[in-house]
Short mmCIF file of C-alpha atoms and ligand atoms in Angstrom, two decimals:
data_model
loop_
_atom_site.label_atom_id
_atom_site.label_comp_id
_atom_site.label_asym_id
_atom_site.label_seq_id
_atom_site.Cartn_x
_atom_site.Cartn_y
_atom_site.Cartn_z
CA MET A 1 0.00 0.00 0.00
CA SER A 2 2.93 2.30 0.64
CA GLU A 3 4.39 1.92 -2.82
CA GLN A 4 3.54 4.53 -5.47
CA ARG A 5 -0.12 4.26 -6.39
CA GLU A 6 -0.76 3.61 -10.07
CA GLN A 7 -2.02 6.60 -12.02
CA TRP A 8 -3.84 7.09 -15.26
CA GLN A 9 -1.54 7.88 -18.14
CA SER A 10 -3.60 10.98 -18.93
CA THR A 11 -6.87 12.69 -18.12
CA ALA A 12 -8.15 11.42 -21.44
CA GLY A 13 -7.35 7.90 -20.27
CA PHE A 14 -9.35 8.44 -17.11
CA ILE A 15 -12.32 9.99 -18.88
CA MET A 16 -12.40 7.19 -21.42
CA ALA A 17 -12.26 4.59 -18.67
CA ALA A 18 -15.05 6.32 -16.75
CA ILE A 19 -17.10 6.53 -19.93
CA GLY A 20 -16.16 2.93 -20.68
CA SER A 21 -17.57 1.88 -17.34
CA ALA A 22 -20.66 4.03 -17.66
CA VAL A 23 -21.51 3.23 -21.26
CA GLY A 24 -22.49 -0.39 -21.30
CA LEU A 25 -25.34 -2.81 -21.76
CA GLY A 26 -27.29 -0.42 -19.56
CA ASN A 27 -27.34 2.13 -22.36
CA ILE A 28 -28.64 -0.16 -25.07
CA TRP A 29 -30.14 -3.29 -23.59
CA ARG A 30 -31.43 -1.98 -20.24
CA PHE A 31 -32.27 1.60 -21.25
CA SER A 32 -34.29 0.45 -24.23
CA TYR A 33 -36.35 -2.12 -22.36
CA VAL A 34 -36.99 0.09 -19.35
CA THR A 35 -38.04 2.90 -21.69
CA TYR A 36 -40.23 0.45 -23.57
CA GLU A 37 -41.93 -0.80 -20.42
CA ASN A 38 -42.51 2.73 -19.16
CA GLY A 39 -44.32 4.08 -22.15
CA GLY A 40 -41.57 5.33 -24.45
CA GLY A 41 -41.33 9.13 -24.53
CA ALA A 42 -43.09 9.24 -21.19
CA PHE A 43 -39.92 7.96 -19.60
CA LEU A 44 -37.43 10.48 -20.96
CA VAL A 45 -38.54 13.41 -18.81
CA PRO A 46 -38.13 11.69 -15.42
CA TYR A 47 -34.94 10.12 -16.73
CA ILE A 48 -33.35 13.47 -17.54
CA LEU A 49 -34.54 15.07 -14.29
CA ALA A 50 -33.14 12.13 -12.33
CA LEU A 51 -29.86 12.58 -14.16
CA PHE A 52 -29.48 16.15 -12.95
CA ILE A 53 -30.96 15.92 -9.49
CA VAL A 54 -29.52 12.59 -8.34
CA GLY A 55 -27.03 11.33 -10.91
CA ILE A 56 -24.64 14.22 -11.46
CA PRO A 57 -24.27 15.25 -7.79
CA LEU A 58 -23.58 11.63 -6.78
CA LEU A 59 -21.09 11.22 -9.59
CA MET A 60 -19.29 14.33 -8.32
CA LEU A 61 -19.40 12.81 -4.85
CA GLU A 62 -17.84 9.52 -5.97
CA PHE A 63 -15.18 11.21 -8.08
CA GLY A 64 -14.46 13.75 -5.34
CA ILE A 65 -14.16 11.25 -2.49
CA GLY A 66 -12.03 8.82 -4.48
CA HIS A 67 -9.74 11.67 -5.47
CA TYR A 68 -9.57 13.07 -1.94
CA MET A 69 -8.90 9.75 -0.22
CA LYS A 70 -6.84 8.16 -3.00
CA ALA A 71 -8.47 4.88 -2.15
CA SER A 72 -11.35 2.70 -3.25
CA ALA A 73 -14.74 2.66 -1.54
CA PRO A 74 -14.12 0.60 1.63
CA VAL A 75 -10.93 2.42 2.61
CA SER A 76 -12.31 5.83 1.61
CA LEU A 77 -15.34 5.34 3.83
CA PHE A 78 -13.18 3.93 6.59
CA ARG A 79 -11.20 7.16 6.57
CA ILE A 80 -14.34 9.22 6.97
CA ASP A 81 -15.34 7.11 9.93
CA ARG A 82 -14.22 3.56 10.57
CA ARG A 83 -17.79 2.53 11.32
CA PHE A 84 -18.73 3.12 7.67
CA GLN A 85 -16.28 0.75 6.12
CA TRP A 86 -18.97 -1.88 5.69
CA VAL A 87 -20.87 0.38 3.31
CA GLY A 88 -17.89 0.25 1.00
CA TRP A 89 -17.70 -3.53 1.21
CA TRP A 90 -21.43 -3.78 0.69
CA ALA A 91 -21.03 -1.74 -2.51
CA VAL A 92 -18.01 -3.59 -3.77
CA GLY A 93 -18.62 -7.11 -2.56
CA PHE A 94 -22.36 -7.51 -2.68
CA THR A 95 -23.78 -5.08 -5.20
CA MET A 96 -20.93 -4.87 -7.61
CA PHE A 97 -20.20 -8.53 -7.67
CA GLY A 98 -23.86 -9.47 -7.76
CA ILE A 99 -24.50 -7.33 -10.79
CA LEU A 100 -21.29 -8.44 -12.46
CA VAL A 101 -22.41 -12.06 -12.45
CA TYR A 102 -25.56 -11.55 -14.51
CA TYR A 103 -24.11 -8.69 -16.51
CA CYS A 104 -21.53 -11.09 -17.95
CA VAL A 105 -24.29 -13.51 -18.88
CA VAL A 106 -25.92 -10.84 -21.03
CA ILE A 107 -22.53 -10.16 -22.66
CA ALA A 108 -22.38 -13.87 -23.35
CA TRP A 109 -25.76 -13.71 -25.14
CA CYS A 110 -24.30 -10.92 -27.28
CA LEU A 111 -21.38 -13.10 -28.33
CA ASN A 112 -23.79 -15.86 -29.29
CA PHE A 113 -25.88 -13.45 -31.31
CA ILE A 114 -22.89 -12.20 -33.29
CA PHE A 115 -22.75 -15.71 -34.70
CA PHE A 116 -26.51 -16.13 -35.05
CA ALA A 117 -26.57 -12.93 -37.09
CA LEU A 118 -24.49 -14.73 -39.70
CA TYR A 119 -27.15 -17.35 -40.47
CA GLN A 120 -30.30 -16.09 -38.70
CA PRO A 121 -31.69 -19.36 -37.37
CA TRP A 122 -35.01 -17.64 -36.47
CA ALA A 123 -35.86 -16.77 -40.07
CA GLY A 124 -38.94 -18.72 -41.12
CA MET A 125 -39.50 -20.03 -37.58
CA ASP A 126 -43.00 -20.00 -36.11
CA GLY A 127 -43.09 -16.94 -33.87
CA GLY A 128 -39.89 -15.55 -35.41
CA ALA A 129 -37.15 -14.01 -33.32
CA ASN A 130 -39.33 -13.84 -30.20
CA ALA A 131 -39.84 -17.60 -30.23
CA PHE A 132 -36.20 -18.19 -31.05
CA PHE A 133 -34.84 -16.10 -28.19
CA PHE A 134 -37.12 -17.28 -25.40
CA GLY A 135 -37.55 -20.80 -26.70
CA GLU A 136 -34.66 -22.19 -28.74
CA PHE A 137 -31.94 -20.06 -27.23
CA LEU A 138 -32.82 -19.57 -23.56
CA GLY A 139 -35.01 -22.61 -23.21
CA ALA A 140 -37.26 -20.44 -21.08
CA SER A 141 -40.62 -20.89 -22.81
CA THR A 142 -43.17 -23.29 -21.40
CA GLU A 143 -46.82 -23.76 -22.28
CA ASP A 144 -47.88 -21.14 -19.78
CA GLY A 145 -45.33 -18.40 -20.25
CA LEU A 146 -41.73 -18.19 -19.13
CA ARG A 147 -40.14 -20.74 -16.83
CA LYS A 148 -40.39 -19.89 -13.13
CA PRO A 149 -37.18 -19.46 -11.10
CA PHE A 150 -37.31 -22.91 -9.56
CA GLU A 151 -37.99 -24.72 -12.80
CA LEU A 152 -34.29 -25.09 -13.41
CA THR A 153 -32.87 -26.96 -16.35
CA ALA A 154 -29.37 -28.01 -17.32
CA PRO A 155 -27.19 -25.10 -18.46
CA ARG A 156 -27.67 -24.15 -22.11
CA PHE A 157 -24.49 -25.27 -23.75
CA THR A 158 -24.00 -22.38 -26.20
CA ILE A 159 -24.51 -19.80 -23.46
CA LEU A 160 -22.19 -21.64 -21.12
CA VAL A 161 -19.39 -21.68 -23.68
CA SER A 162 -19.59 -17.99 -24.44
CA LEU A 163 -19.88 -17.19 -20.74
CA ALA A 164 -16.53 -18.92 -20.29
CA VAL A 165 -15.12 -16.81 -23.12
CA VAL A 166 -16.40 -13.61 -21.50
CA TRP A 167 -14.78 -14.43 -18.18
CA ALA A 168 -11.54 -15.41 -19.88
CA LEU A 169 -11.43 -12.05 -21.68
CA ASN A 170 -12.17 -10.21 -18.43
CA GLY A 171 -9.41 -12.09 -16.71
CA ILE A 172 -6.81 -11.46 -19.38
CA ILE A 173 -7.52 -7.73 -19.64
CA VAL A 174 -7.72 -6.93 -15.92
CA GLY A 175 -4.89 -9.31 -15.13
CA ARG A 176 -2.55 -7.07 -17.09
CA GLY A 177 -3.20 -4.13 -14.82
CA LEU A 178 -4.49 -0.61 -15.28
CA ARG A 179 -1.88 0.62 -17.72
CA GLY A 180 -1.12 -2.70 -19.34
CA GLY A 181 -4.67 -3.91 -19.91
CA VAL A 182 -7.62 -1.74 -18.95
CA GLU A 183 -6.45 1.60 -20.32
CA PRO A 184 -5.17 0.47 -23.75
CA VAL A 185 -8.20 -1.77 -24.33
CA ILE A 186 -10.62 1.01 -23.44
CA ARG A 187 -8.81 3.39 -25.77
CA VAL A 188 -9.64 1.11 -28.67
CA PHE A 189 -13.11 0.03 -27.53
CA ILE A 190 -14.68 3.39 -26.84
CA PRO A 191 -14.03 5.12 -30.18
CA MET A 192 -15.03 1.90 -31.92
CA LEU A 193 -18.25 1.76 -29.96
CA PHE A 194 -19.26 5.32 -30.75
CA LEU A 195 -18.48 4.78 -34.41
CA LEU A 196 -20.56 1.59 -34.56
CA MET A 197 -23.47 3.32 -32.89
CA ILE A 198 -23.43 6.19 -35.38
CA VAL A 199 -23.52 3.74 -38.27
CA LEU A 200 -26.42 1.83 -36.69
CA VAL A 201 -28.47 4.92 -35.94
CA ILE A 202 -28.14 6.28 -39.46
CA TRP A 203 -28.90 2.89 -40.92
CA SER A 204 -32.01 2.35 -38.83
CA LEU A 205 -33.39 5.78 -39.67
CA PHE A 206 -33.76 4.66 -43.28
CA LEU A 207 -35.94 1.66 -42.41
CA PRO A 208 -39.59 1.92 -43.47
CA GLY A 209 -41.72 2.62 -40.40
CA ALA A 210 -38.83 4.22 -38.50
CA GLY A 211 -40.81 7.45 -38.09
CA GLN A 212 -43.62 5.67 -36.26
CA GLY A 213 -41.16 4.21 -33.76
CA LEU A 214 -39.46 7.55 -33.24
CA ALA A 215 -42.74 9.35 -32.72
CA TRP A 216 -43.51 6.93 -29.90
CA TYR A 217 -40.03 7.30 -28.44
CA LEU A 218 -39.78 11.06 -28.52
CA ALA A 219 -43.31 12.15 -27.58
CA PRO A 220 -43.18 13.22 -23.92
CA ASP A 221 -46.12 12.40 -21.69
CA TRP A 222 -46.09 14.84 -18.81
CA SER A 223 -48.84 13.07 -16.95
CA LYS A 224 -46.42 10.20 -16.29
CA LEU A 225 -44.53 12.49 -13.92
CA ALA A 226 -47.29 11.86 -11.40
CA ASP A 227 -46.69 8.10 -11.46
CA TRP A 228 -44.13 7.26 -8.81
CA ARG A 229 -43.26 3.94 -10.43
CA VAL A 230 -41.84 5.76 -13.41
CA TRP A 231 -39.63 7.72 -11.02
CA VAL A 232 -38.43 4.56 -9.34
CA GLU A 233 -37.43 3.17 -12.71
CA ALA A 234 -35.81 6.45 -13.80
CA ILE A 235 -33.68 6.86 -10.70
CA THR A 236 -32.71 3.20 -10.69
CA GLN A 237 -31.73 3.39 -14.32
CA ILE A 238 -29.60 6.48 -13.62
CA PHE A 239 -27.73 4.61 -10.89
CA PHE A 240 -27.17 1.62 -13.10
CA THR A 241 -26.16 3.57 -16.15
CA LEU A 242 -23.69 5.89 -14.41
CA SER A 243 -22.21 2.93 -12.49
CA LEU A 244 -23.14 4.70 -9.23
CA GLY A 245 -23.38 2.98 -5.88
CA PHE A 246 -20.84 0.34 -6.82
CA GLY A 247 -17.75 2.16 -5.68
CA ILE A 248 -16.43 1.93 -9.22
CA MET A 249 -16.20 5.65 -9.79
CA ILE A 250 -14.54 6.04 -6.37
CA ALA A 251 -11.88 3.53 -7.35
CA TYR A 252 -11.30 5.07 -10.77
CA ALA A 253 -10.97 8.60 -9.39
CA SER A 254 -8.46 7.38 -6.82
CA TYR A 255 -5.96 6.97 -9.65
CA LEU A 256 -6.30 10.59 -10.77
CA PRO A 257 -3.42 13.02 -10.44
CA GLU A 258 -3.52 15.76 -7.79
CA ARG A 259 -4.71 18.52 -10.12
CA SER A 260 -7.89 17.32 -11.75
CA ASN A 261 -11.01 19.04 -12.91
CA ILE A 262 -13.54 16.80 -11.16
CA THR A 263 -16.60 18.80 -12.11
CA ARG A 264 -15.75 18.79 -15.77
CA ASN A 265 -14.91 15.08 -15.74
CA ALA A 266 -18.21 14.28 -14.05
CA LEU A 267 -20.21 16.34 -16.51
CA ILE A 268 -18.44 14.83 -19.51
CA THR A 269 -18.99 11.31 -18.20
CA ALA A 270 -22.65 11.91 -17.35
CA PHE A 271 -23.52 13.58 -20.64
CA ALA A 272 -21.58 11.09 -22.74
CA ASP A 273 -23.44 8.29 -21.01
CA SER A 274 -26.99 9.58 -21.24
CA GLY A 275 -26.32 11.08 -24.64
CA PHE A 276 -25.25 7.65 -25.78
CA ALA A 277 -28.34 5.99 -24.30
CA ILE A 278 -30.76 8.46 -25.85
CA PHE A 279 -28.95 8.26 -29.18
CA ALA A 280 -28.88 4.47 -29.12
CA GLY A 281 -32.58 4.63 -28.30
CA VAL A 282 -33.12 6.23 -31.70
CA ALA A 283 -31.77 3.11 -33.37
CA VAL A 284 -33.74 0.77 -31.15
CA PHE A 285 -37.08 2.54 -31.52
CA ALA A 286 -36.69 3.24 -35.23
CA THR A 287 -36.13 -0.49 -35.55
CA LEU A 288 -39.20 -1.25 -33.44
CA GLY A 289 -41.21 1.05 -35.69
CA PHE A 290 -40.05 -0.98 -38.66
CA MET A 291 -41.05 -4.19 -36.94
CA ALA A 292 -44.43 -2.81 -35.91
CA GLN A 293 -45.16 -1.76 -39.45
CA ALA A 294 -44.12 -5.11 -40.87
CA GLN A 295 -46.42 -6.92 -38.41
CA GLY A 296 -49.24 -4.38 -38.64
CA GLN A 297 -49.15 -3.83 -34.86
CA GLY A 298 -48.59 -0.94 -32.46
CA VAL A 299 -45.04 -0.15 -31.38
CA ASP A 300 -45.93 -1.05 -27.81
CA GLN A 301 -47.17 -4.50 -28.79
CA VAL A 302 -44.36 -6.08 -30.72
CA VAL A 303 -42.33 -7.62 -27.89
CA THR A 304 -43.67 -9.88 -25.17
CA SER A 305 -41.09 -9.38 -22.45
CA GLY A 306 -39.11 -6.14 -22.27
CA ILE A 307 -35.97 -7.70 -20.90
CA GLY A 308 -35.41 -9.49 -24.20
CA LEU A 309 -36.10 -6.44 -26.33
CA ALA A 310 -32.65 -6.05 -27.89
CA PHE A 311 -32.45 -9.78 -28.54
CA VAL A 312 -35.83 -9.95 -30.20
CA ALA A 313 -36.31 -6.70 -32.09
CA TYR A 314 -32.89 -6.67 -33.70
CA PRO A 315 -32.81 -10.28 -34.85
CA GLN A 316 -36.31 -9.89 -36.26
CA VAL A 317 -35.27 -6.84 -38.21
CA ILE A 318 -32.09 -8.46 -39.42
CA SER A 319 -33.97 -11.19 -41.21
CA GLU A 320 -36.33 -8.71 -42.86
CA LEU A 321 -33.71 -6.17 -43.84
CA PRO A 322 -33.55 -5.39 -47.52
CA PHE A 323 -29.86 -4.52 -47.49
CA LEU A 324 -26.81 -6.34 -46.01
CA PRO A 325 -28.72 -7.87 -43.09
CA THR A 326 -25.80 -9.92 -41.84
CA VAL A 327 -23.54 -6.92 -41.57
CA PHE A 328 -26.17 -4.97 -39.65
CA GLY A 329 -26.64 -7.79 -37.19
CA VAL A 330 -22.97 -8.43 -36.63
CA LEU A 331 -22.34 -4.71 -36.07
CA PHE A 332 -25.16 -4.38 -33.56
CA PHE A 333 -24.18 -7.33 -31.39
CA THR A 334 -20.50 -6.47 -31.62
CA ALA A 335 -21.34 -2.98 -30.34
CA LEU A 336 -23.30 -4.48 -27.46
CA ALA A 337 -20.52 -6.90 -26.59
CA ILE A 338 -17.87 -4.16 -26.62
CA ALA A 339 -20.04 -1.89 -24.49
CA GLY A 340 -20.54 -4.72 -22.04
CA LEU A 341 -16.91 -5.78 -21.80
CA SER A 342 -15.65 -2.26 -21.21
CA SER A 343 -18.04 -2.10 -18.25
CA SER A 344 -17.37 -5.55 -16.87
CA ILE A 345 -13.62 -4.94 -16.75
CA SER A 346 -14.27 -1.74 -14.80
CA ILE A 347 -16.20 -3.72 -12.22
CA ILE A 348 -13.47 -6.28 -11.79
CA GLN A 349 -10.78 -3.61 -11.69
CA ALA A 350 -12.63 -1.76 -8.94
CA PHE A 351 -13.15 -4.97 -7.03
CA VAL A 352 -9.47 -5.81 -7.24
CA SER A 353 -8.50 -2.25 -6.22
CA ALA A 354 -10.66 -2.53 -3.13
CA LEU A 355 -8.96 -5.74 -2.08
CA SER A 356 -5.44 -4.58 -2.78
CA ASP A 357 -5.91 -1.26 -0.97
CA LYS A 358 -6.67 -3.22 2.13
CA TYR A 359 -4.59 -6.35 1.90
CA GLU A 360 -1.32 -7.47 0.40
CA VAL A 361 -2.61 -9.44 -2.53
CA ASN A 362 -1.23 -10.88 -5.67
CA ARG A 363 -3.16 -9.39 -8.57
CA THR A 364 -2.95 -12.40 -10.81
CA LYS A 365 -4.32 -14.66 -8.11
CA VAL A 366 -7.15 -12.31 -7.18
CA VAL A 367 -8.18 -11.79 -10.78
CA GLY A 368 -8.05 -15.52 -11.43
CA THR A 369 -10.18 -16.27 -8.38
CA VAL A 370 -12.73 -13.55 -9.13
CA CYS A 371 -13.15 -14.73 -12.69
CA THR A 372 -13.53 -18.38 -11.72
CA VAL A 373 -16.07 -17.65 -8.98
CA GLY A 374 -17.94 -15.23 -11.24
CA PHE A 375 -18.18 -17.84 -13.96
CA LEU A 376 -19.42 -20.52 -11.57
CA MET A 377 -22.04 -18.23 -10.05
CA GLY A 378 -23.15 -17.26 -13.54
CA ILE A 379 -24.10 -20.81 -14.43
CA VAL A 380 -27.57 -20.53 -12.84
CA PHE A 381 -28.35 -17.76 -15.34
CA THR A 382 -27.47 -20.03 -18.24
CA THR A 383 -30.26 -22.47 -17.38
CA GLY A 384 -33.75 -22.30 -18.77
CA ALA A 385 -34.86 -20.41 -15.67
CA GLY A 386 -32.00 -17.95 -16.13
CA ILE A 387 -34.00 -15.04 -17.47
CA SER A 388 -36.46 -15.05 -14.58
CA TRP A 389 -33.54 -15.14 -12.16
CA LEU A 390 -31.99 -12.28 -14.03
CA ASP A 391 -35.12 -10.20 -13.69
CA ILE A 392 -35.37 -10.88 -9.96
CA VAL A 393 -31.71 -10.34 -9.17
CA ASP A 394 -31.64 -7.15 -11.20
CA HIS A 395 -34.54 -5.64 -9.25
CA PHE A 396 -33.14 -6.82 -5.95
CA MET A 397 -29.61 -5.57 -6.59
CA THR A 398 -30.66 -2.20 -7.89
CA SER A 399 -32.91 -1.43 -4.88
CA TYR A 400 -30.91 -2.95 -2.03
CA GLY A 401 -27.57 -2.38 -3.62
CA LEU A 402 -27.26 0.72 -5.74
CA VAL A 403 -29.98 2.86 -4.28
CA LEU A 404 -29.21 1.97 -0.69
CA VAL A 405 -25.49 2.62 -1.15
CA GLY A 406 -26.24 5.92 -2.89
CA LEU A 407 -28.44 6.96 0.00
CA LEU A 408 -25.79 6.10 2.56
CA GLU A 409 -23.03 7.77 0.56
CA ALA A 410 -25.02 10.98 0.35
CA LEU A 411 -25.77 10.94 4.07
CA ILE A 412 -22.23 10.05 5.14
CA VAL A 413 -20.49 12.52 2.89
CA GLY A 414 -23.12 15.24 3.32
CA TRP A 415 -23.37 15.11 7.11
CA VAL A 416 -20.22 13.43 8.41
CA PHE A 417 -17.50 14.31 5.96
CA GLY A 418 -19.24 17.56 5.03
CA GLY A 419 -20.73 18.51 1.71
CA GLU A 420 -19.10 21.95 1.85
CA ARG A 421 -15.76 20.31 2.47
CA LEU A 422 -16.21 18.04 -0.52
CA GLY A 423 -17.19 21.07 -2.60
CA SER A 424 -14.08 23.00 -1.60
CA HIS A 425 -11.86 20.02 -2.25
CA ILE A 426 -13.29 19.66 -5.74
CA GLU A 427 -12.90 23.36 -6.43
CA GLY A 428 -9.40 23.37 -4.97
CA ALA A 429 -8.30 20.57 -7.28
CA GLY A 430 -8.92 22.82 -10.25
CA SER A 431 -12.62 22.58 -11.04
CA PHE A 432 -14.73 25.53 -11.98
CA ARG A 433 -16.58 27.06 -9.08
CA PHE A 434 -20.00 25.73 -8.09
CA SER A 435 -21.26 29.20 -7.50
CA SER A 436 -21.01 29.74 -11.25
CA HIS A 437 -23.87 29.35 -13.69
CA TYR A 438 -24.04 25.63 -13.14
CA GLY A 439 -24.87 26.20 -9.47
CA THR A 440 -27.68 28.55 -10.37
CA PHE A 441 -28.98 26.09 -12.90
CA MET A 442 -29.01 23.31 -10.30
CA ARG A 443 -30.80 25.50 -7.78
CA LEU A 444 -33.48 26.36 -10.31
CA LEU A 445 -33.89 22.72 -11.22
CA MET A 446 -34.23 21.62 -7.62
CA THR A 447 -36.73 24.37 -6.95
CA GLY A 448 -38.74 23.18 -9.92
CA ALA A 449 -38.70 19.59 -8.68
CA LEU A 450 -39.72 20.68 -5.21
CA ALA A 451 -42.52 22.82 -6.57
CA PHE A 452 -43.73 19.80 -8.46
CA THR A 453 -43.69 17.78 -5.25
CA TRP A 454 -45.82 20.48 -3.65
CA PHE A 455 -48.22 20.17 -6.53
CA GLY A 456 -48.36 16.41 -6.05
CA LEU A 457 -49.01 16.84 -2.33
CA HIS A 458 -51.74 19.26 -3.14
CA GLN A 459 -53.73 16.43 -4.65
CA ALA A 460 -53.17 14.13 -1.70
CA GLU A 461 -55.49 13.90 1.27
CA ASP A 462 -54.94 16.33 4.10
CA GLY A 463 -53.20 14.84 7.06
CA LEU A 464 -50.03 14.99 9.08
CA GLY A 465 -47.92 13.42 6.31
CA THR A 466 -49.11 15.96 3.79
CA PHE A 467 -48.50 18.79 6.21
CA LEU A 468 -44.97 17.59 6.93
CA GLY A 469 -44.39 17.14 3.22
CA ARG A 470 -45.36 20.73 2.53
CA LEU A 471 -43.20 21.95 5.36
CA PHE A 472 -40.30 19.99 3.88
CA VAL A 473 -40.86 21.51 0.46
CA LEU A 474 -40.90 25.07 1.79
CA LEU A 475 -37.83 24.59 3.99
CA SER A 476 -35.99 22.90 1.16
CA ILE A 477 -36.66 25.67 -1.31
CA ALA A 478 -35.40 28.15 1.26
CA GLY A 479 -32.36 25.95 1.91
CA VAL A 480 -31.49 25.55 -1.74
CA TRP A 481 -31.18 29.33 -2.11
CA LEU A 482 -29.75 30.25 1.28
CA GLN A 483 -26.99 27.65 1.40
CA ARG A 484 -23.66 28.56 -0.13
CA SER A 485 -23.20 25.27 -1.96
CA TRP A 486 -25.97 23.50 -3.84
CA LEU A 487 -23.89 20.30 -3.68
CA ASP A 488 -23.89 20.38 0.10
CA TYR A 489 -27.62 20.88 0.21
CA SER A 490 -28.40 18.23 -2.31
CA LEU A 491 -26.23 15.63 -0.54
CA LYS A 492 -27.60 16.46 2.88
CA ILE A 493 -31.29 16.75 2.14
CA ILE A 494 -32.58 16.46 -1.40
CA ILE A 495 -30.98 13.19 -2.48
CA PRO A 496 -31.58 11.35 0.81
CA VAL A 497 -35.24 12.35 0.85
CA ALA A 498 -35.70 11.38 -2.79
CA LEU A 499 -33.97 8.02 -2.32
CA LEU A 500 -35.73 7.24 0.94
CA GLY A 501 -39.07 7.90 -0.69
CA LEU A 502 -38.07 5.69 -3.55
CA LEU A 503 -36.92 2.82 -1.35
CA ASP A 504 -40.08 3.12 0.68
CA ARG A 505 -42.25 2.83 -2.40
CA ALA A 506 -40.13 0.05 -3.86
CA LEU A 507 -40.41 -1.97 -0.65
CA ALA A 508 -44.13 -1.37 -0.32
CA GLN A 509 -44.68 -2.79 -3.78
N1 LIG B 601 -22.93 1.46 -16.26
C1 LIG B 601 -22.99 0.19 -16.90
C2 LIG B 601 -23.98 0.17 -17.99
O1 LIG B 601 -24.70 1.09 -18.22
C3 LIG B 601 -23.39 -0.89 -15.99
C4 LIG B 601 -22.47 -1.17 -14.94
C5 LIG B 601 -22.94 -1.72 -13.85
C6 LIG B 601 -21.15 -0.87 -15.04
C7 LIG B 601 -22.11 -1.98 -12.85
C8 LIG B 601 -20.33 -1.12 -14.05
C9 LIG B 601 -20.83 -1.67 -12.93
O2 LIG B 601 -24.11 -0.80 -18.64
NA1 LIG B 602 -24.49 3.30 -18.81
#
């Protein structure tokens, strides 16, 4: 631990790695199905608000704390107060590892589908790509819907093989270290990924029916703002997509040099990530429009289970494409696989950093063990019941993992470490000042969100809860403007209240 801590070769290396972690399956596979299940354009408004109100401040927190402490999550939190170390281990050991296991299974599906795209086994099948994915491929279909979690089967051989390949790749890349493996690989993957996505978006815009899909995707539905479930999904998606609440961004920022513009790095990462998701959404929904037109159905009716969206809509389109279908398919699933791998290596890297900050460990051995255990734990998701497990574990991990860790981080840093102190550290390291236009913008945004909460309370029954809610809104609006630092206020009050409300609703469900 005393030896010189590794550092990123350059700021660009760090930003690309942070973007590499953020931009992943969450931006294409998860974003598109969550958007699909939440009414298309209706989802974008809460998503963008959640980005600003919860996502960006927490990203600044994780970058700032990692940079300040020069350590990954468990040790960073230990240094704030030794009693909080467990929060770091919870993030790294439970949440991060838990998500990693099924995340790699979805990457494995992508590898399989790169090959399927070459000969499109679903073409001409009864039920087309939908039947192929849930039936042939996953072995999840039964007479009455998808297999239940305890209706296990033997592992699906093709998935098992590519899962082994995924873990081998992870192991090789992370095993070579930050500068020898992660950084150079990311530097190739990220530009490639953005390029692939641009090609796919342009291509899909020329499909007949694309306009219908886009209209559904981009038409906002303000009334959805009143539905708390949409907020739960939006905030959860923001956590997942920005890799927040895993301790990953803490670990990555711990390798930054002394002088670093944290604010700028956080904004670049956040905007690159959501920009990518929204942009990739154009391709996905244009494609769905094409499919809907071909089947004479509504855009919201073409897929049976959202979680398989990317693996149903794209294959279906591939086999109906008038022009170079194989190329289109191979490009799409290659993009997904690259996005996934650049995120999975970030998870393993952060996990290994956490261990080696605390203990004398041999990197090769740790990486080897992590990859073997991850592979073995992943096997349950390769069975016919895998997709129902995936759905359950995803919901469980995001609520009890990400959101809970985010809540605790905000409380610990806001109240114990001090939000003002974090703000001055970030400014002192060479960031632009929070009191600048961005601060004013954030204050206005928070005031707007609070006013909306007031409006929502207005429609509720009168009672003590409603009264307290209104009191909270008024005090908060006053606080947002009277406090020197919006970051301090949002960590201390706004984010905890929002996340507590969300957890409460999610648990009551
Ligand atoms: N942010 C990644 C994505 O959007 C997901 C991820 C989860 C990355 C956990 C790292 C850790 O796909
Ligand atoms: Na993401």
